[in-house]
PDB file of C-alpha atoms and ligand atoms in Angstrom:
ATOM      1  CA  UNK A  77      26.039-113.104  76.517  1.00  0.00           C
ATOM      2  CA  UNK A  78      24.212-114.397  73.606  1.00  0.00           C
ATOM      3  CA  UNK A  79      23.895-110.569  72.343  1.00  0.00           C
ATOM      4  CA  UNK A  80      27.654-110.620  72.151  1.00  0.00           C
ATOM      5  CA  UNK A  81      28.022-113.829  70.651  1.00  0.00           C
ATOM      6  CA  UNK A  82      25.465-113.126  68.066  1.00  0.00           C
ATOM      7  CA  UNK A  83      27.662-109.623  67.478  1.00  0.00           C
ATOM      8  CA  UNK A  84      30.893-111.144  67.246  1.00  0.00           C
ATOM      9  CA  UNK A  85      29.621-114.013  64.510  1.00  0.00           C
ATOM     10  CA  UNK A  86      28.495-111.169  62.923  1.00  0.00           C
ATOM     11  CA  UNK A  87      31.675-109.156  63.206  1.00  0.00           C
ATOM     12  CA  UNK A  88      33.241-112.469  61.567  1.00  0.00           C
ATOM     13  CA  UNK A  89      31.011-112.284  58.619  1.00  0.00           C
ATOM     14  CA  UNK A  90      31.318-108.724  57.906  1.00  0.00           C
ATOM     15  CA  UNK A  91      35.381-109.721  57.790  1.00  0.00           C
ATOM     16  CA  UNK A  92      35.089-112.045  55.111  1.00  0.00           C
ATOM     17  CA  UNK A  93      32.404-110.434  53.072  1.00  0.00           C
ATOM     18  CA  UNK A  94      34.762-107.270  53.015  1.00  0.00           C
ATOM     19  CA  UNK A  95      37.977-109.621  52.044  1.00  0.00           C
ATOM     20  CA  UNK A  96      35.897-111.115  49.415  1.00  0.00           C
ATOM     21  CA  UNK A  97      35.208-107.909  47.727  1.00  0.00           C
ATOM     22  CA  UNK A  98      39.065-107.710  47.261  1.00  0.00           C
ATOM     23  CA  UNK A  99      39.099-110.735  45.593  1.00  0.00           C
ATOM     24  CA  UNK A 100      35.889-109.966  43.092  1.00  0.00           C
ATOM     25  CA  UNK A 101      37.001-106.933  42.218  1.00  0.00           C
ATOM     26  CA  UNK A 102      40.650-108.143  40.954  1.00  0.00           C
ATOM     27  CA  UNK A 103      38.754-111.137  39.151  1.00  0.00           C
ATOM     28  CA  UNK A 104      36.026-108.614  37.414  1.00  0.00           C
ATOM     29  CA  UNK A 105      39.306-106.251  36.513  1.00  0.00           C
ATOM     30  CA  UNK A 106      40.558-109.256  34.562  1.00  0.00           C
ATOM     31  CA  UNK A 107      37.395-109.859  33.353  1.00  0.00           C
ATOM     32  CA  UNK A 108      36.818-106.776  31.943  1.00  0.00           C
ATOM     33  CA  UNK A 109      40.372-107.031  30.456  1.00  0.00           C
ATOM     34  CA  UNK A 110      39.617-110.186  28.861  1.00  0.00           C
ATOM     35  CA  UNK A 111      36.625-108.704  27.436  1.00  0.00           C
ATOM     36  CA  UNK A 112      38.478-105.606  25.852  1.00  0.00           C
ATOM     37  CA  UNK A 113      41.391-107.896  24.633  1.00  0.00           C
ATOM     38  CA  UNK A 114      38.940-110.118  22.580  1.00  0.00           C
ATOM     39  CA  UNK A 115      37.421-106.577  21.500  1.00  0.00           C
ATOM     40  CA  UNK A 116      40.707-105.713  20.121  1.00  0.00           C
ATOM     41  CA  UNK A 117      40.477-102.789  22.704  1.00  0.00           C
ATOM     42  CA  UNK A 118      42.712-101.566  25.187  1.00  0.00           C
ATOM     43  CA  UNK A 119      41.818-102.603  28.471  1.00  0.00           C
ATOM     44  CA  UNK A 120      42.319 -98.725  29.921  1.00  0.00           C
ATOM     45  CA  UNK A 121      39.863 -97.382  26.986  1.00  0.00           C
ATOM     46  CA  UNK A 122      36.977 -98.963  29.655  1.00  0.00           C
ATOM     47  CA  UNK A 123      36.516 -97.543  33.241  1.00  0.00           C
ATOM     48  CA  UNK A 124      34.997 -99.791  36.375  1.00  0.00           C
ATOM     49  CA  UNK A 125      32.539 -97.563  37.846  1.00  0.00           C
ATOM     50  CA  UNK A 126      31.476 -99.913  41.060  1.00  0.00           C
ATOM     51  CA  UNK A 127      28.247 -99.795  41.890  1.00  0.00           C
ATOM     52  CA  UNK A 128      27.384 -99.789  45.410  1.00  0.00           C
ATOM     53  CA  UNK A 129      23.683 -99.024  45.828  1.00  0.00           C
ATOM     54  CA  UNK A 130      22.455-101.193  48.980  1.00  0.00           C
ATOM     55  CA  UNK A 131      25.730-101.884  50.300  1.00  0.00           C
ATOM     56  CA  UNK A 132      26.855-100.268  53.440  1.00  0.00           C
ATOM     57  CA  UNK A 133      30.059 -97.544  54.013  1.00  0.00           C
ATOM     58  CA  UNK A 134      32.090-100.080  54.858  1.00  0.00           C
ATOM     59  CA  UNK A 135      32.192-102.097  51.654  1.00  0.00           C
ATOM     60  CA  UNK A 136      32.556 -98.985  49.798  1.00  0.00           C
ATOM     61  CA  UNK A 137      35.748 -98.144  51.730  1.00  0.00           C
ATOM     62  CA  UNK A 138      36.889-102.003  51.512  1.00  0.00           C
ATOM     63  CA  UNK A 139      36.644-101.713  47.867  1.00  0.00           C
ATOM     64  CA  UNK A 140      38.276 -98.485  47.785  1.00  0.00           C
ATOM     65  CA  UNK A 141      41.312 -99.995  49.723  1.00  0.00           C
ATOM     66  CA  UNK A 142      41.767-102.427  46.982  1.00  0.00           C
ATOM     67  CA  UNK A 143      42.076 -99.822  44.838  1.00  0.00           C
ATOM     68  CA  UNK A 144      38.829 -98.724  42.830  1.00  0.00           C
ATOM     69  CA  UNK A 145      37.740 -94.878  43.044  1.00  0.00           C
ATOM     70  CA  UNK A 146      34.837 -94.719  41.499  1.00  0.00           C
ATOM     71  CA  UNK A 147      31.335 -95.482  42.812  1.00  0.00           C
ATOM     72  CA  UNK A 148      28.275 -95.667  41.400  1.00  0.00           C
ATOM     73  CA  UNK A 149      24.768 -94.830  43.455  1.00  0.00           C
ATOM     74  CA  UNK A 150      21.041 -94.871  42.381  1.00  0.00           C
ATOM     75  CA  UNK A 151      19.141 -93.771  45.401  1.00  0.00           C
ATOM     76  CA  UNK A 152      19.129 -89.907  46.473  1.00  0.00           C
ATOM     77  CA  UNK A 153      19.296 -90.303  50.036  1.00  0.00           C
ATOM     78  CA  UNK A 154      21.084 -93.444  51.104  1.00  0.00           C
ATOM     79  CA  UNK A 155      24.207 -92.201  47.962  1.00  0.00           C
ATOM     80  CA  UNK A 156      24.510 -88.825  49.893  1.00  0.00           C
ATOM     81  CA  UNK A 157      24.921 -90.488  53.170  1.00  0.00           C
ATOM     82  CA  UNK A 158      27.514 -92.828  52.101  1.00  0.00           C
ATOM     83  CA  UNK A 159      29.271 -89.643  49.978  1.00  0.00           C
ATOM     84  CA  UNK A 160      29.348 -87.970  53.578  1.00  0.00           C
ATOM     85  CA  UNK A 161      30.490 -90.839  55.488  1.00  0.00           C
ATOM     86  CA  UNK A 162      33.307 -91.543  53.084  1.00  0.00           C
ATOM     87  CA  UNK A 163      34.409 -87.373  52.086  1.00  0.00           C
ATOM     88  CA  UNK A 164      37.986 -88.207  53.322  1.00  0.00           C
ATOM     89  CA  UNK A 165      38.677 -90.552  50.792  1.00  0.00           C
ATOM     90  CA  UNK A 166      38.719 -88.837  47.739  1.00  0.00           C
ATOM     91  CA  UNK A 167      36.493 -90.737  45.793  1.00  0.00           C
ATOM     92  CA  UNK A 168      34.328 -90.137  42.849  1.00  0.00           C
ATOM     93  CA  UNK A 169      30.735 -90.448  43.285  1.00  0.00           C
ATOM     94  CA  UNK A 170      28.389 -91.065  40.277  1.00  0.00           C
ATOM     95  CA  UNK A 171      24.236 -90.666  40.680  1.00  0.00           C
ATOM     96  CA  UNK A 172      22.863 -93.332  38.059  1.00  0.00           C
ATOM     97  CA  UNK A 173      19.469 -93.908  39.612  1.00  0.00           C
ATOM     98  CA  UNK A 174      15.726 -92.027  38.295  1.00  0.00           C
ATOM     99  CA  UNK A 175      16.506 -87.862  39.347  1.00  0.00           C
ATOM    100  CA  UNK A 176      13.346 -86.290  40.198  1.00  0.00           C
ATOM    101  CA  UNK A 177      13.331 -82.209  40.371  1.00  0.00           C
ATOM    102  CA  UNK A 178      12.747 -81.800  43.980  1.00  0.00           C
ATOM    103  CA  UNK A 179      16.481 -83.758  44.699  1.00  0.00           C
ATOM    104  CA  UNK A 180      18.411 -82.350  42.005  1.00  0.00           C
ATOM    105  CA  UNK A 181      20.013 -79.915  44.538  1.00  0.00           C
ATOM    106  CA  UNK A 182      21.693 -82.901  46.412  1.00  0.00           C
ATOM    107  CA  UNK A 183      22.490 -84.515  43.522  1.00  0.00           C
ATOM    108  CA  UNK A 184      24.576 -81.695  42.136  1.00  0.00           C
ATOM    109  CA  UNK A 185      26.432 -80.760  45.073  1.00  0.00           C
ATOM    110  CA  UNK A 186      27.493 -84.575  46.225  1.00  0.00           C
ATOM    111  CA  UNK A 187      28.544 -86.045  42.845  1.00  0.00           C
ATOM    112  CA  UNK A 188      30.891 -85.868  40.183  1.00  0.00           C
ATOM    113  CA  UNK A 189      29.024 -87.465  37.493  1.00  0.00           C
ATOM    114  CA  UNK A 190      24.914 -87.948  36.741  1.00  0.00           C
ATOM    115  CA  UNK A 191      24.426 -90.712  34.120  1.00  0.00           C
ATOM    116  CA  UNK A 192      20.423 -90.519  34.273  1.00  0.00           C
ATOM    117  CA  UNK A 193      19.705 -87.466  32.997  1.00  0.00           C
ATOM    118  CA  UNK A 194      16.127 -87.943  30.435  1.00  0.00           C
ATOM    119  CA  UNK A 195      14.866 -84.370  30.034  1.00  0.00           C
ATOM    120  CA  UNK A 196      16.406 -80.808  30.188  1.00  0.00           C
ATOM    121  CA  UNK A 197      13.681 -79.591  33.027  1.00  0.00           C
ATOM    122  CA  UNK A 198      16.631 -81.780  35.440  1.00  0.00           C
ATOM    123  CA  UNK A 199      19.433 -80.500  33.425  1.00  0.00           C
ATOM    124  CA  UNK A 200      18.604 -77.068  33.580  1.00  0.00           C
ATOM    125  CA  UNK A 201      18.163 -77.607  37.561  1.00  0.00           C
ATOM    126  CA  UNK A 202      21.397 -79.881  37.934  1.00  0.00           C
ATOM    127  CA  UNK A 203      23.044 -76.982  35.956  1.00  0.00           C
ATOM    128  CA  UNK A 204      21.531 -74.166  38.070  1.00  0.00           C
ATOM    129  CA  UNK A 205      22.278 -75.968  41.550  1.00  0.00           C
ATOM    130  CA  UNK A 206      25.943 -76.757  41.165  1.00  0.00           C
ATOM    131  CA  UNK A 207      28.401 -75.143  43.596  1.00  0.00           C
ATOM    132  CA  UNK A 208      30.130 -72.033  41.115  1.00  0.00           C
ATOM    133  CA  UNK A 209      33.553 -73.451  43.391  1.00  0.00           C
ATOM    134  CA  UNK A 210      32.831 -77.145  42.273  1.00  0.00           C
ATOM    135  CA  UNK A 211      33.441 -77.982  38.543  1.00  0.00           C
ATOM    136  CA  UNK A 212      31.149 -78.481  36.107  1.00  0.00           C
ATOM    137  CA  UNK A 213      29.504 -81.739  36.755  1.00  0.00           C
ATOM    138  CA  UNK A 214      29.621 -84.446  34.344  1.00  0.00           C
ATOM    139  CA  UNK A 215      26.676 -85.877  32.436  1.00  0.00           C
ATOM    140  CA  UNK A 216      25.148 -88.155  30.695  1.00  0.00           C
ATOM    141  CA  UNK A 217      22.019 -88.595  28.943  1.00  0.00           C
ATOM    142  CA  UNK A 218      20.106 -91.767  29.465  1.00  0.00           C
ATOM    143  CA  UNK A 219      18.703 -93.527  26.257  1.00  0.00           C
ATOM    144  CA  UNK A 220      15.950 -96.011  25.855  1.00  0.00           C
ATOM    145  CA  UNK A 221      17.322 -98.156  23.740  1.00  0.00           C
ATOM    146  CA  UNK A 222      14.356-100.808  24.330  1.00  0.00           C
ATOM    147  CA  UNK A 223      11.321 -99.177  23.012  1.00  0.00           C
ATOM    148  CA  UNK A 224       8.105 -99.173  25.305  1.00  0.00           C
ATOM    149  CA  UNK A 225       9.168-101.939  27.895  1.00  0.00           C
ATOM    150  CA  UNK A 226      11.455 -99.180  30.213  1.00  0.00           C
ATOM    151  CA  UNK A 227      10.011 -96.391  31.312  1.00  0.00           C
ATOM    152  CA  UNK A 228      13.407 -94.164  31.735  1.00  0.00           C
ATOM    153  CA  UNK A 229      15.472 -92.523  29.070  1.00  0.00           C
ATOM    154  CA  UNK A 230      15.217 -90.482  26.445  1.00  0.00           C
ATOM    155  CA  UNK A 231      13.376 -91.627  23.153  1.00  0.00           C
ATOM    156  CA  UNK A 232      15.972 -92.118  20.509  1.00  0.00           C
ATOM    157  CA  UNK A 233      14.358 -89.442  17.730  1.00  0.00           C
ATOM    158  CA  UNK A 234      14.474 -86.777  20.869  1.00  0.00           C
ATOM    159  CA  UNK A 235      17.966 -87.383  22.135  1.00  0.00           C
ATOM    160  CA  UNK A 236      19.699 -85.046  19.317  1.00  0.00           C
ATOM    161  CA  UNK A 237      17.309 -81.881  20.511  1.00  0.00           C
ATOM    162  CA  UNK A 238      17.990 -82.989  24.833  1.00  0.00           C
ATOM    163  CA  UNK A 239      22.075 -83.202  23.967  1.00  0.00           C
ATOM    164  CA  UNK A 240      21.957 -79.947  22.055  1.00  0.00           C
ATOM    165  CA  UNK A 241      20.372 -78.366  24.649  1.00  0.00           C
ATOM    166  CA  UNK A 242      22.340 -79.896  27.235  1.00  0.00           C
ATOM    167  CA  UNK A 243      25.297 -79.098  25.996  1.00  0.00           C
ATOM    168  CA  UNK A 244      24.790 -75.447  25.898  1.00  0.00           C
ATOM    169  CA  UNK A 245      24.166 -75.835  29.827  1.00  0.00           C
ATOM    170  CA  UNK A 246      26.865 -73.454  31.598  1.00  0.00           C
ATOM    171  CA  UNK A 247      27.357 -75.376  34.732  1.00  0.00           C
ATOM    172  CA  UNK A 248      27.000 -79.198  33.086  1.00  0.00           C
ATOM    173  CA  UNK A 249      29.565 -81.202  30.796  1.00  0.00           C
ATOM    174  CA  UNK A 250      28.425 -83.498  28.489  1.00  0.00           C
ATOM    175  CA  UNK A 251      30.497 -86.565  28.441  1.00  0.00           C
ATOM    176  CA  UNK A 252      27.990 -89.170  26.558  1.00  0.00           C
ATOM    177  CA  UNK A 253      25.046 -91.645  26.446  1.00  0.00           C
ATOM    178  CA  UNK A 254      23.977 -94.196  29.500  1.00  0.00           C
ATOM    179  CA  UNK A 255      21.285 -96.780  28.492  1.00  0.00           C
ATOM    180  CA  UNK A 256      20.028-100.008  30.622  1.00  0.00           C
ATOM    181  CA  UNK A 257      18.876-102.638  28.262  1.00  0.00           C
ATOM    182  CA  UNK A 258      16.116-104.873  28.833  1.00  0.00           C
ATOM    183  CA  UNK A 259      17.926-107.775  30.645  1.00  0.00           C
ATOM    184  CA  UNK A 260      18.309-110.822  28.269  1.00  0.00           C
ATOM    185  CA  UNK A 261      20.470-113.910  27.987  1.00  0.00           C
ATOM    186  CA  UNK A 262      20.789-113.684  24.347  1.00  0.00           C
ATOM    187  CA  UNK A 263      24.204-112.118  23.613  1.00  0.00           C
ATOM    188  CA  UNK A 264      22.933-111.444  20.098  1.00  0.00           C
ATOM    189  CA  UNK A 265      19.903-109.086  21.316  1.00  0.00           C
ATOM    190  CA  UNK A 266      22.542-107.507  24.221  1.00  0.00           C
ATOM    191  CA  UNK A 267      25.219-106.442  21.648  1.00  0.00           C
ATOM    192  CA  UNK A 268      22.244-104.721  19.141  1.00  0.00           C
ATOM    193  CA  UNK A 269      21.077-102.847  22.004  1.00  0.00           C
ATOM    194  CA  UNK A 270      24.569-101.142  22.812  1.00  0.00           C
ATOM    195  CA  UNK A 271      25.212-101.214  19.221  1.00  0.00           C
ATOM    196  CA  UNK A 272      22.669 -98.788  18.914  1.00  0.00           C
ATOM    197  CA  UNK A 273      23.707 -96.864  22.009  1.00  0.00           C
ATOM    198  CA  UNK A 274      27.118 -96.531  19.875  1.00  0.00           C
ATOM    199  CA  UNK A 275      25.227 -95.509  16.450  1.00  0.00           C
ATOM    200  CA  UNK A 276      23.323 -92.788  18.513  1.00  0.00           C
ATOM    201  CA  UNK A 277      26.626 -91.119  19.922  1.00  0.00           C
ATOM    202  CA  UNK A 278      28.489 -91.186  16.243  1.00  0.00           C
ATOM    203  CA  UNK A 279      25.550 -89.265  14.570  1.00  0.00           C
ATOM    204  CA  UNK A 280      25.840 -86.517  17.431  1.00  0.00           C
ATOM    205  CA  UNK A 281      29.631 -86.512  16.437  1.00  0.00           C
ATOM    206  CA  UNK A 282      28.583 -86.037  12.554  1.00  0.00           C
ATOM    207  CA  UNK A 283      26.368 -83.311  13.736  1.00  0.00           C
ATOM    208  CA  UNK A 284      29.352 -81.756  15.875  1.00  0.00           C
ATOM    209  CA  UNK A 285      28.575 -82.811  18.775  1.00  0.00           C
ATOM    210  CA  UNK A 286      31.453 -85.690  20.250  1.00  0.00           C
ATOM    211  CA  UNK A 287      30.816 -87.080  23.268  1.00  0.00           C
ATOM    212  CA  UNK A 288      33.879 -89.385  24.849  1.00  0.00           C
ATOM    213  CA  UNK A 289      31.728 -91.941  27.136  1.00  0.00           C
ATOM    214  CA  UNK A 290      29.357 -94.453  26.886  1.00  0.00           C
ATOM    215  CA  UNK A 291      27.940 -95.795  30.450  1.00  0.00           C
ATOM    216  CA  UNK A 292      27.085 -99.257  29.143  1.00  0.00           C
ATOM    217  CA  UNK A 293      27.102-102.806  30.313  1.00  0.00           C
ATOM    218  CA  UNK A 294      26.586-103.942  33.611  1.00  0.00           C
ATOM    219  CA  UNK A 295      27.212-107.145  35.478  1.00  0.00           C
ATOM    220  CA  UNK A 296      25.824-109.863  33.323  1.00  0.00           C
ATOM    221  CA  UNK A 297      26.785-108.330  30.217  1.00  0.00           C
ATOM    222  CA  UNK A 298      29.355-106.202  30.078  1.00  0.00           C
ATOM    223  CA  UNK A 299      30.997-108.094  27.341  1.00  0.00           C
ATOM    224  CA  UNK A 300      28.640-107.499  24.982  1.00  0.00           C
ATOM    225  CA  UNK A 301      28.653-103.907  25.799  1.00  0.00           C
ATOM    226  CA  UNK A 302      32.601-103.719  25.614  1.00  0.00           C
ATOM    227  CA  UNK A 303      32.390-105.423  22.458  1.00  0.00           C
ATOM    228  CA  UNK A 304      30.598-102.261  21.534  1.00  0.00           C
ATOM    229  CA  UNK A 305      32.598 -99.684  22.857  1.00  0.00           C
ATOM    230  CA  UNK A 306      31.704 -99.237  26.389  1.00  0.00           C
ATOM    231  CA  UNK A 307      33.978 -96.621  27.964  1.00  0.00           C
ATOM    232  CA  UNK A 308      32.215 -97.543  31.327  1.00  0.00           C
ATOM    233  CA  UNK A 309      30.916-100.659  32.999  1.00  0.00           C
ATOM    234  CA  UNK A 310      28.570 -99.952  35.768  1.00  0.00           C
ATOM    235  CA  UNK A 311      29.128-102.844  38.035  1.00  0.00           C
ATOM    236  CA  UNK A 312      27.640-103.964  41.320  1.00  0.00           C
ATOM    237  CA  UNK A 313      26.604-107.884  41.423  1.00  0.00           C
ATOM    238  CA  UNK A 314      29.831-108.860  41.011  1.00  0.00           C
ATOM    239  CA  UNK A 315      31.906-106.832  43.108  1.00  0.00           C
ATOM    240  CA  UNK A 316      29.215-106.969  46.130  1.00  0.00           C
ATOM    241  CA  UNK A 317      26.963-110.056  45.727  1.00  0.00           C
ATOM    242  CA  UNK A 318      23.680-110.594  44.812  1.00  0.00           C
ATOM    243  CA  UNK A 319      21.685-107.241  46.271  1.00  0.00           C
ATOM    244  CA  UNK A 320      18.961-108.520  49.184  1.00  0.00           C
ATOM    245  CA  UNK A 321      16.191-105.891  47.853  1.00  0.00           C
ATOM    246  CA  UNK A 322      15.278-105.269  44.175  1.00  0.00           C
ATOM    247  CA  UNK A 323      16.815-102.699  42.516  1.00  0.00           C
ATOM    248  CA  UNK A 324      13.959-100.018  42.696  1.00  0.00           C
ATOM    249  CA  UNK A 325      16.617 -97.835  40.278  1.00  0.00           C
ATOM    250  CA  UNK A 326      15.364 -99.712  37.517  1.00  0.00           C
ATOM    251  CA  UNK A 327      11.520 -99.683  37.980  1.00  0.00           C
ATOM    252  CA  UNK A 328       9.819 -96.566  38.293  1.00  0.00           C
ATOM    253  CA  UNK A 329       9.900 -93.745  40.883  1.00  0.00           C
ATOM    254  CA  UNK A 330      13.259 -94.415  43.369  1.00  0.00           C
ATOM    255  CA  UNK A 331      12.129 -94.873  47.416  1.00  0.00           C
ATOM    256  CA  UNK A 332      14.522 -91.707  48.219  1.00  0.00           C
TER     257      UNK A 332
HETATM  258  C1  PLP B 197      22.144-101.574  39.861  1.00  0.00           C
HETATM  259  C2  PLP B 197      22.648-100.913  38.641  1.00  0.00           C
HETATM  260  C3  PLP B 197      23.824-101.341  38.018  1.00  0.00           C
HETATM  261  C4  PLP B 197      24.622-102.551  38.473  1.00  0.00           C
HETATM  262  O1  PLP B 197      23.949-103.726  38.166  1.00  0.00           O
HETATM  263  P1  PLP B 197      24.601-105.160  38.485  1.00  0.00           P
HETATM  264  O2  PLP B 197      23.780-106.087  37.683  1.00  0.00           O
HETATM  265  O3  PLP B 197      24.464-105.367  39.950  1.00  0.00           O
HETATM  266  O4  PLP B 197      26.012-105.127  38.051  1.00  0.00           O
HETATM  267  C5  PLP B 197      24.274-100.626  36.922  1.00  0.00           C
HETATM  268  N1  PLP B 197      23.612 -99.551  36.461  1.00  0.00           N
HETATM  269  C6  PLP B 197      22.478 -99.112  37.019  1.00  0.00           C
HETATM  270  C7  PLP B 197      21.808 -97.906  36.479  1.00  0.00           C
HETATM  271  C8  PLP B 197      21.961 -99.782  38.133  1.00  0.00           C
HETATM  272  O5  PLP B 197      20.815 -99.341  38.660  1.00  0.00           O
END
């Protein structure tokens, strides 16, 4: 009795978290709009890659019914179970989390994109690993753009020499630069960060290299990073609510 009761409050609660997520996503569409508008951008220049690391299947394929295709995952394991769950959908999975070698073979056959990618050893394995009947998958290097305090990314003075090499990578496609600023409140600091996210991906294009994307901004500032030229807002807060464990993506070695 109380088991049931207990199941169907909680049957009530999964209802309206999974109507809500309609509701965020429209607002953070119009957000993002607003935030290309006052860019002097057009709001279909910047794609809404949802982020749904944590979240269950079902709020994945809640968002999906209200429309958004593209989802975002950082953890090896827990993305290629949801990527399973939800292969009738036709949705496009992106792996944004810390790649180590020995899960670059799941990572290459369950996603579309890889933003994370920090050194060629992955690359080369990514590249190696891909399906021959898939197409080539679509990557991005990661950039710190921070200096010492973040441990993943590329250093700035060795990106040219990873995208070069990258590029040459039969079964990869190099779309562009990711980078995940240290999180600050000052807008100021924000838009110098992606700025220089932006300056990084022009001087590959003056050395022949052009790259159309740039994975940047993320719920609590992805004006700033629009403002900059952000082809891609990774976005999970504000689609899904506030995540109940840390995001290990971030900080050092991922659980899975
Ligand atoms: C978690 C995560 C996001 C989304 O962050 P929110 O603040 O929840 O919008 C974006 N990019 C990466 C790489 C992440 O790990």
């Amino acid at each position: 009795m109380l088991y049931s009761t207990a199941l169907t409050a909680q049957n009530q609660a999964l209802e309206e978290y999974k109507s809500g997520i309609s509701e965020r996503l429209q607002n953070l569409i119009a957000r993002i709009a607003g935030a290309a508008r006052s860019a002097g951008r057009p709001a279909d220049e910047v794609r809404l890659l949802a982020v749904s690391k944590t979240w269950p299947a079902e709020a994945v394929r809640s968002a999906a019914a209200a429309g958004q295709q593209a989802f975002g995952e950082n953890y090896v394991q827990e993305g290629v179970a949801k990527v399973e769950a939800l292969a009738g959908l036709g949705l496009e999975w992106h792996f944004i989390g810390p790649l180590q070698s020995n899960k670059t073979r799941l990572v290459a056959n369950h996603f579309a994109w890889v933003h994370s990618i920090d050194r060629l050893r992955i690359a080369q394995r990514l590249s190696e690993q891909r399906d021959v009947h898939l197409p080539p998958l679509q990557v991005c290097l990661q950039v710190n753009v921070s200096g010492e305090d973040s441990k993943s990314g590329v250093a700035p003075d060795e990106l040219p020499a990873l995208a070069l090499a990258v590029a040459a990578l039969p079964r990869l496609r190099l779309r562009g630069l990711m980078a995940i600023p240290e999180p600050t409140s000052d807008t100021a600091l924000q838009r110098r960060r992606f700025a220089q996210l932006r300056q990084l991906r022009d001087a590959l294009a003056a050395q022949g290299l052009v790259l159309d994307t740039l994975s940047m901004g993320m719920s609590d500032d992805l004006e700033a990073a629009i403002a900059e030229g952000s082809t891609m807002v990774r976005v999970g807060t504000a689609i899904f609510g506030a995540r109940t464990y840390p995001a290990q993506g971030t900080a050092g070695p991922a659980a899975s």
